[in-house]
Coordinates of C-alpha atoms and ligand atoms in Angstrom, one line a residue:
X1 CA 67.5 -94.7 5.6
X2 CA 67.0 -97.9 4.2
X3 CA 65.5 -99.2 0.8
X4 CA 61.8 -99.9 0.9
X5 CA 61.0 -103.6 0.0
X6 CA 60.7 -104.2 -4.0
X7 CA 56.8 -105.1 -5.1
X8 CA 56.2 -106.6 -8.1
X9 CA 55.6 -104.1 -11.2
X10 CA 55.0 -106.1 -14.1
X11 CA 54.1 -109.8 -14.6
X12 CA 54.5 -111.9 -17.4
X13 CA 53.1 -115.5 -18.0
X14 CA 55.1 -116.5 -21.0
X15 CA 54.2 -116.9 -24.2
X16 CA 54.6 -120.2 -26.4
X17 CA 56.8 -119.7 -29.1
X18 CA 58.8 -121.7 -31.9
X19 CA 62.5 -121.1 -31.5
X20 CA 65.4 -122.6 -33.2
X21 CA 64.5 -125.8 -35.9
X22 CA 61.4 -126.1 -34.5
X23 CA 61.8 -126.2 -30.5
X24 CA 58.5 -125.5 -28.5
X25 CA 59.0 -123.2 -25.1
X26 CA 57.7 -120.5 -23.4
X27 CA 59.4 -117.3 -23.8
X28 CA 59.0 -115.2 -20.5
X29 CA 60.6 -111.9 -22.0
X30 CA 61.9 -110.5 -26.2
X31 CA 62.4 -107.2 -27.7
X32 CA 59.1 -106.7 -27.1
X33 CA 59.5 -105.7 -23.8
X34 CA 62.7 -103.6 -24.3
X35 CA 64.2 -101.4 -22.4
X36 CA 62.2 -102.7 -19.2
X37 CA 64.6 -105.5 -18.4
X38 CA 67.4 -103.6 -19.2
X39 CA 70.5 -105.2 -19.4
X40 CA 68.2 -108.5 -19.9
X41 CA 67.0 -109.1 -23.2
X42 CA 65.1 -112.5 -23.5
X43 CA 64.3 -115.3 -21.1
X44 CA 63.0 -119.0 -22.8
X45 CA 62.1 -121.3 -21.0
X46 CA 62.2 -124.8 -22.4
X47 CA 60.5 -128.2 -20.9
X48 CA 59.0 -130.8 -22.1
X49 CA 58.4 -134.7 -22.2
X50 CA 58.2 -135.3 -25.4
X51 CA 61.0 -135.4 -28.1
X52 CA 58.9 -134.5 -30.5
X53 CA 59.2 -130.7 -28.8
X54 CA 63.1 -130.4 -28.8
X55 CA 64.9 -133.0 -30.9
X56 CA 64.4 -130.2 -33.3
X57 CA 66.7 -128.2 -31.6
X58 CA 69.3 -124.9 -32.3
X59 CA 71.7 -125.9 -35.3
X60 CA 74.3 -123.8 -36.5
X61 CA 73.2 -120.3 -35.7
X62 CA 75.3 -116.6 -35.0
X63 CA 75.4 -114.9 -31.8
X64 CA 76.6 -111.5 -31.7
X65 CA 77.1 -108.3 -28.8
X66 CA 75.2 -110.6 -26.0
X67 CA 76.2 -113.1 -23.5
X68 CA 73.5 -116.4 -23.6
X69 CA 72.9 -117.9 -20.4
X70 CA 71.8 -121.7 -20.3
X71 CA 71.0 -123.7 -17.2
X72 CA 69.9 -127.4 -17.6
X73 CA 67.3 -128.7 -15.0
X74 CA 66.3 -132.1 -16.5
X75 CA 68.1 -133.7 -19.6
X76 CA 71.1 -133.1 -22.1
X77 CA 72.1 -130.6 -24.5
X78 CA 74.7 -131.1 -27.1
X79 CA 76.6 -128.0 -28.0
X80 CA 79.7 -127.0 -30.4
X81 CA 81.1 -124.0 -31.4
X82 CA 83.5 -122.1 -33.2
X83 CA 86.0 -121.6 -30.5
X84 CA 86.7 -124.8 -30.4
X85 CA 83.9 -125.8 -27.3
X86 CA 82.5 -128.8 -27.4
X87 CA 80.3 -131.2 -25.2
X88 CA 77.1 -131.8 -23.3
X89 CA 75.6 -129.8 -20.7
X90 CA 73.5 -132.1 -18.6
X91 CA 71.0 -131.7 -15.2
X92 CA 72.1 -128.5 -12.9
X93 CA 74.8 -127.4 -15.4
X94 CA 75.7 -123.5 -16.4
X95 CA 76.9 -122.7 -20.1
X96 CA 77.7 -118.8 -19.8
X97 CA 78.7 -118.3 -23.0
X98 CA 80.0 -114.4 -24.4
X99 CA 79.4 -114.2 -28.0
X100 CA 81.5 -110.9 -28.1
X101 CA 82.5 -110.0 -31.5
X102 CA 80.6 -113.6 -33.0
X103 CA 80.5 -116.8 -32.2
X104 CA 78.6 -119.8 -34.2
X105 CA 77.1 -122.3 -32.4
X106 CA 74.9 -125.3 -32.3
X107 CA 72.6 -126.3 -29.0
X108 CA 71.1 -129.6 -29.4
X109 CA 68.5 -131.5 -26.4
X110 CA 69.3 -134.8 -26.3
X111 CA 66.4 -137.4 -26.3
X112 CA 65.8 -138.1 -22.6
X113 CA 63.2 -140.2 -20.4
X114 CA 60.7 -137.5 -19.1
X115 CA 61.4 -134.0 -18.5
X116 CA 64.1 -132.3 -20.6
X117 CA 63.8 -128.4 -19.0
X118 CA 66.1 -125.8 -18.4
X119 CA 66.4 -121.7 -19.1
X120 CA 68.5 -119.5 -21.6
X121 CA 68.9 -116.2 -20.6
X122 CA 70.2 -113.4 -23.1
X123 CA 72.1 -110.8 -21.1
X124 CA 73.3 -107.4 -22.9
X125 CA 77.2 -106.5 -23.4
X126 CA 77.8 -102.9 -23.2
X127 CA 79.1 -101.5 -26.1
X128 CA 82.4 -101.1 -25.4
X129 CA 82.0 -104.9 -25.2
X130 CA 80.2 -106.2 -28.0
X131 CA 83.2 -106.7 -30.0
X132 CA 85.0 -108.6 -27.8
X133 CA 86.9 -111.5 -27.7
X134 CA 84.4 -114.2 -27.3
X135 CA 84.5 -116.3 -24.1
X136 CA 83.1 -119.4 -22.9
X137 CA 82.0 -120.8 -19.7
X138 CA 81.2 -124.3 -19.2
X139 CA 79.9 -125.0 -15.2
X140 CA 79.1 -128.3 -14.0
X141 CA 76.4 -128.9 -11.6
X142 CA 78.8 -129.4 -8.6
X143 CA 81.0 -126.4 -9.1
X144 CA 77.9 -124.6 -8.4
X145 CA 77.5 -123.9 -4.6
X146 CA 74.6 -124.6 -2.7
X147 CA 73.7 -122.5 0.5
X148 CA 71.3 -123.9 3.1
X149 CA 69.5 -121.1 5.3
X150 CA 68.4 -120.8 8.8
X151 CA 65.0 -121.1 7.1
X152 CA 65.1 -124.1 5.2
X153 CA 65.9 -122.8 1.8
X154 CA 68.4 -123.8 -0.6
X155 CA 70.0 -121.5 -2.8
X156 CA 72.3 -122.3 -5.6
X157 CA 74.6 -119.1 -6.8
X158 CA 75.5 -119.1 -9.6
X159 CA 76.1 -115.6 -10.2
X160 CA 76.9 -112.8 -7.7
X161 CA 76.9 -113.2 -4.2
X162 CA 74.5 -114.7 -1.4
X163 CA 75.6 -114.1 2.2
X164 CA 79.1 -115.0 2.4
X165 CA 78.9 -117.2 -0.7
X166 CA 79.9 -116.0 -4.3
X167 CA 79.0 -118.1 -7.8
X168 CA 81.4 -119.1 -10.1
X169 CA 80.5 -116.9 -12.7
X170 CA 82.7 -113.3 -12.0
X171 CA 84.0 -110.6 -14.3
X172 CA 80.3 -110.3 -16.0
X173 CA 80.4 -106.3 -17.3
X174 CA 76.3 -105.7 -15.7
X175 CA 77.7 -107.3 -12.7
X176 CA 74.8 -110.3 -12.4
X177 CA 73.3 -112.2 -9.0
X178 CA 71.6 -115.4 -10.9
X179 CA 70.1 -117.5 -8.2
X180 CA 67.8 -120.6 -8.2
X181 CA 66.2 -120.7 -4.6
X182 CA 64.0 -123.6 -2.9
X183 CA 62.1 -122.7 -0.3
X184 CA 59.9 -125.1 1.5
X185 CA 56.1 -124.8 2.2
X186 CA 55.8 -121.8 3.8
X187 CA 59.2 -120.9 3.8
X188 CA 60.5 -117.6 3.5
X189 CA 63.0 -115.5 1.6
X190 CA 64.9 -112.2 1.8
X191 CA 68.2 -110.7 -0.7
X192 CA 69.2 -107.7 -0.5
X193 CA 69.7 -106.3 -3.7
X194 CA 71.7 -103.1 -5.2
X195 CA 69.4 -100.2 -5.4
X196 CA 70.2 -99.3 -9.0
X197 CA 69.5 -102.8 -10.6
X198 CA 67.2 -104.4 -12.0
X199 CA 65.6 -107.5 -10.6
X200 CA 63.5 -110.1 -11.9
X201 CA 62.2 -113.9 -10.7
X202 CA 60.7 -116.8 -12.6
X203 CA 58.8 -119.4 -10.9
X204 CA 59.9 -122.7 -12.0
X205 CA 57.6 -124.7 -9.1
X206 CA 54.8 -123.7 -6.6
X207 CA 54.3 -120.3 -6.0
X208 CA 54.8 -117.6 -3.3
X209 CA 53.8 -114.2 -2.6
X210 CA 56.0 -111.3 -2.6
X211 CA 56.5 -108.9 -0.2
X212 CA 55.5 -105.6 -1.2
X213 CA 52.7 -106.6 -3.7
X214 CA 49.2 -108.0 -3.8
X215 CA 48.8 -110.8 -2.1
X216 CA 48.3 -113.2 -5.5
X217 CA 50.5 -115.3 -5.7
X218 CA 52.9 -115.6 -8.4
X219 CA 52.8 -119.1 -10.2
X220 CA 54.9 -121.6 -12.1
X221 CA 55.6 -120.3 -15.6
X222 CA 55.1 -116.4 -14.4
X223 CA 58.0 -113.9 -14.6
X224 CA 57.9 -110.8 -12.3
X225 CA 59.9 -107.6 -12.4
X226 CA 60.1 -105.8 -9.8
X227 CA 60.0 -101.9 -9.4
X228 CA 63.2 -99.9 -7.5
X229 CA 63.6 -100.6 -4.1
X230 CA 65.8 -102.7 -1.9
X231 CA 65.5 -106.6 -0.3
X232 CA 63.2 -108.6 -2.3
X233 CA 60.9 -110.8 0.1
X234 CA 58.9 -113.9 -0.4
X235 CA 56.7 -116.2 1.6
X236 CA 56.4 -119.7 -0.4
X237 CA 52.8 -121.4 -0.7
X238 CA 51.9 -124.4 1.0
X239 CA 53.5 -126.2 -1.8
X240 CA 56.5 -124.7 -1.8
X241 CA 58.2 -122.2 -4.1
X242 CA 61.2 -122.6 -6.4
X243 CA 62.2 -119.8 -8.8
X244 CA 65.6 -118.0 -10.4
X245 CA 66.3 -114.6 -9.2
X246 CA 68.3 -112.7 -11.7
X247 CA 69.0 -108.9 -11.0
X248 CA 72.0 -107.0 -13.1
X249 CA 73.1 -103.4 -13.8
X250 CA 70.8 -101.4 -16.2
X251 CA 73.2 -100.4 -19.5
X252 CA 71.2 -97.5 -20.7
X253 CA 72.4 -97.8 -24.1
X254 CA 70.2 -98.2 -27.7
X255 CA 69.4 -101.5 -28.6
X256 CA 69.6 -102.8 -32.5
X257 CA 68.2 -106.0 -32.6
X258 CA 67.9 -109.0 -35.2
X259 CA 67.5 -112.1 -34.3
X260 CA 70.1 -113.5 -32.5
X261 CA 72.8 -110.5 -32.9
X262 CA 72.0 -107.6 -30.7
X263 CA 73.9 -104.3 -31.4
X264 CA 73.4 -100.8 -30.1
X265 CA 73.0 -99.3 -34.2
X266 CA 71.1 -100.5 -37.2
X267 CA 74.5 -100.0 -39.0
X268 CA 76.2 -102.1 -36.8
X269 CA 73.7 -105.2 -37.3
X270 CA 73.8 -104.4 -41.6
X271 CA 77.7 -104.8 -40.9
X272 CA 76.6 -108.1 -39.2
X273 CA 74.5 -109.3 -42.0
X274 CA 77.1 -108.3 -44.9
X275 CA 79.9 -110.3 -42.7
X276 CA 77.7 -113.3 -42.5
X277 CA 76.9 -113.3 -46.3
X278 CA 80.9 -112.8 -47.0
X279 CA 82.0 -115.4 -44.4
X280 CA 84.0 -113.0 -42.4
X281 CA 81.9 -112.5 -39.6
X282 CA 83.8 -114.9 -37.1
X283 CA 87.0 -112.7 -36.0
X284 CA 88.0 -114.9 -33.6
X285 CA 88.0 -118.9 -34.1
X286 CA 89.6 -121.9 -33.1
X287 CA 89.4 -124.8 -35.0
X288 CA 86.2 -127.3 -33.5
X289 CA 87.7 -130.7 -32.2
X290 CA 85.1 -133.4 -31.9
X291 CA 85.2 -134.7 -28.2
Ligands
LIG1 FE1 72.4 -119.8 -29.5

């Protein structure tokens, strides 16, 4: 027997929010909404054009027990940290960075002519995980494949596989598909998806109704989750429909979270605090070298 399509079970339009030194985006998804997104545990979206919205930006911040997720679509972010990374991630680029055991880092937008956009996505590290060593993953735009369908869409992977084609990003512990799919006007869509994860999409242009659900369509700026099942389908509006398509293996575990350190114990984030205010809360380091 085969899965029955996935419908929609919960929508979520975003809610603005000021993040970092004073960055405004919309965040889709927080610890608000926890466990339902399980092993996902935010989604921002940034985009503006004007400066005045980002120049702000993330200084010098901790990260601990999560992997953050950021994909560029318009514009240039700075970024250091202390494993040494450093650099800019511009238009169509990946940073899939695993804060493990801690990482400090800075994220800076870059002051651009129109649109600076893009997504970060928090993704959960099972326990056993969270104090690991920290790993970094910096993808340019062209080391991301695109597949073209019989249908007209386009479908970059950058995480998991579609069809025959595998992203770049492998060894992830909730074992991610992370897609960003066009589909022309009227253009339609199915992936088959594991029956035990969960799956989301945000629309980042047009709109398109999914299989399975009412038959509003779901619009730029909306997040859906979608309920157990099998294939997600979509039909795009007449203007088209691009969104991400994120799905990953629930963890199941407790989540302890404070700000941007995300534990499984409230012991484990007071550890987290004491090491910051001590200066031992980087365990693994390299020095940073200036590009
Ligand atoms: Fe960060």
């Amino acid at each position: 027997m085969t899965d029955p399509v996935r419908s929609i079970e919960h929508r979520f339009p975003g809610v603005p929010t000021l993040e970092g030194a004073g960055v405004r985006l919309r965040r889709s998804f927080s610890n608000n909404e926890v466990p339902l997104f399980d092993p996902f545990l935010l989604l921002d979206r940034f985009g503006s054009s004007n400066p005045a919205d980002y120049l702000a930006g993330f200084p010098w911040h901790p990260h601990r027990g999560i992997e953050t997720v950021t994909y560029v679509l318009d514009g240039r972010v700075a970024h250091g940290d202390t494993l040494g990374n450093s650099g800019v991630i511009g238009a169509g680029d990946v940073q899939w960075m695993n804060s493990g055991s801690g990482i400090i880092h800075q994220e800076m937008p870059q002051r651009t002519e129109g649109s600076m956009s893009g997504f970060q996505l928090w993704v959960n590290l099972p326990a056993k995980e969270k104090m690991s060593v920290p790993a970094y993953r910096g993808l340019s735009a062209g080391e991301i494949p695109e597949v073209p369908t019989e249908l007209g869409a386009r479908v970059k992977v950058v995480a998991g596989t579609f069809g025959t084609v595998e992203g770049p990003v492998r060894g992830i512990p909730v074992d991610p598909t992370y897609l960003d799919v066009r589909l022309p006007p009227g253009g339609e869509f199915e992936l088959p998806t594991h029956p035990g994860h969960t799956v989301f999409s945000h629309t980042i242009e047009g709109s398109g109704v999914f299989a399975g659900s009412d038959e509003r369509p779901v619009a730029a700026g909306e997040t859906a989750l979608f309920g157990a099942g099998g294939p997600v389908r979509v039909r795009a509006s007449p203007a088209g429909h691009r969104f991400l398509l994120v799905s990953g293996r629930p963890l199941h575990e407790p989540v302890a979270w404070y700000g941007p350190i995300v534990m499984n114990t409230q012991a484990e984030l007071r550890d987290a605090v004491r090491e910051l205010d001590h200066g031992d809360f980087i365990k693994h380091r390299r020095p940073i070298v200036e590009e």
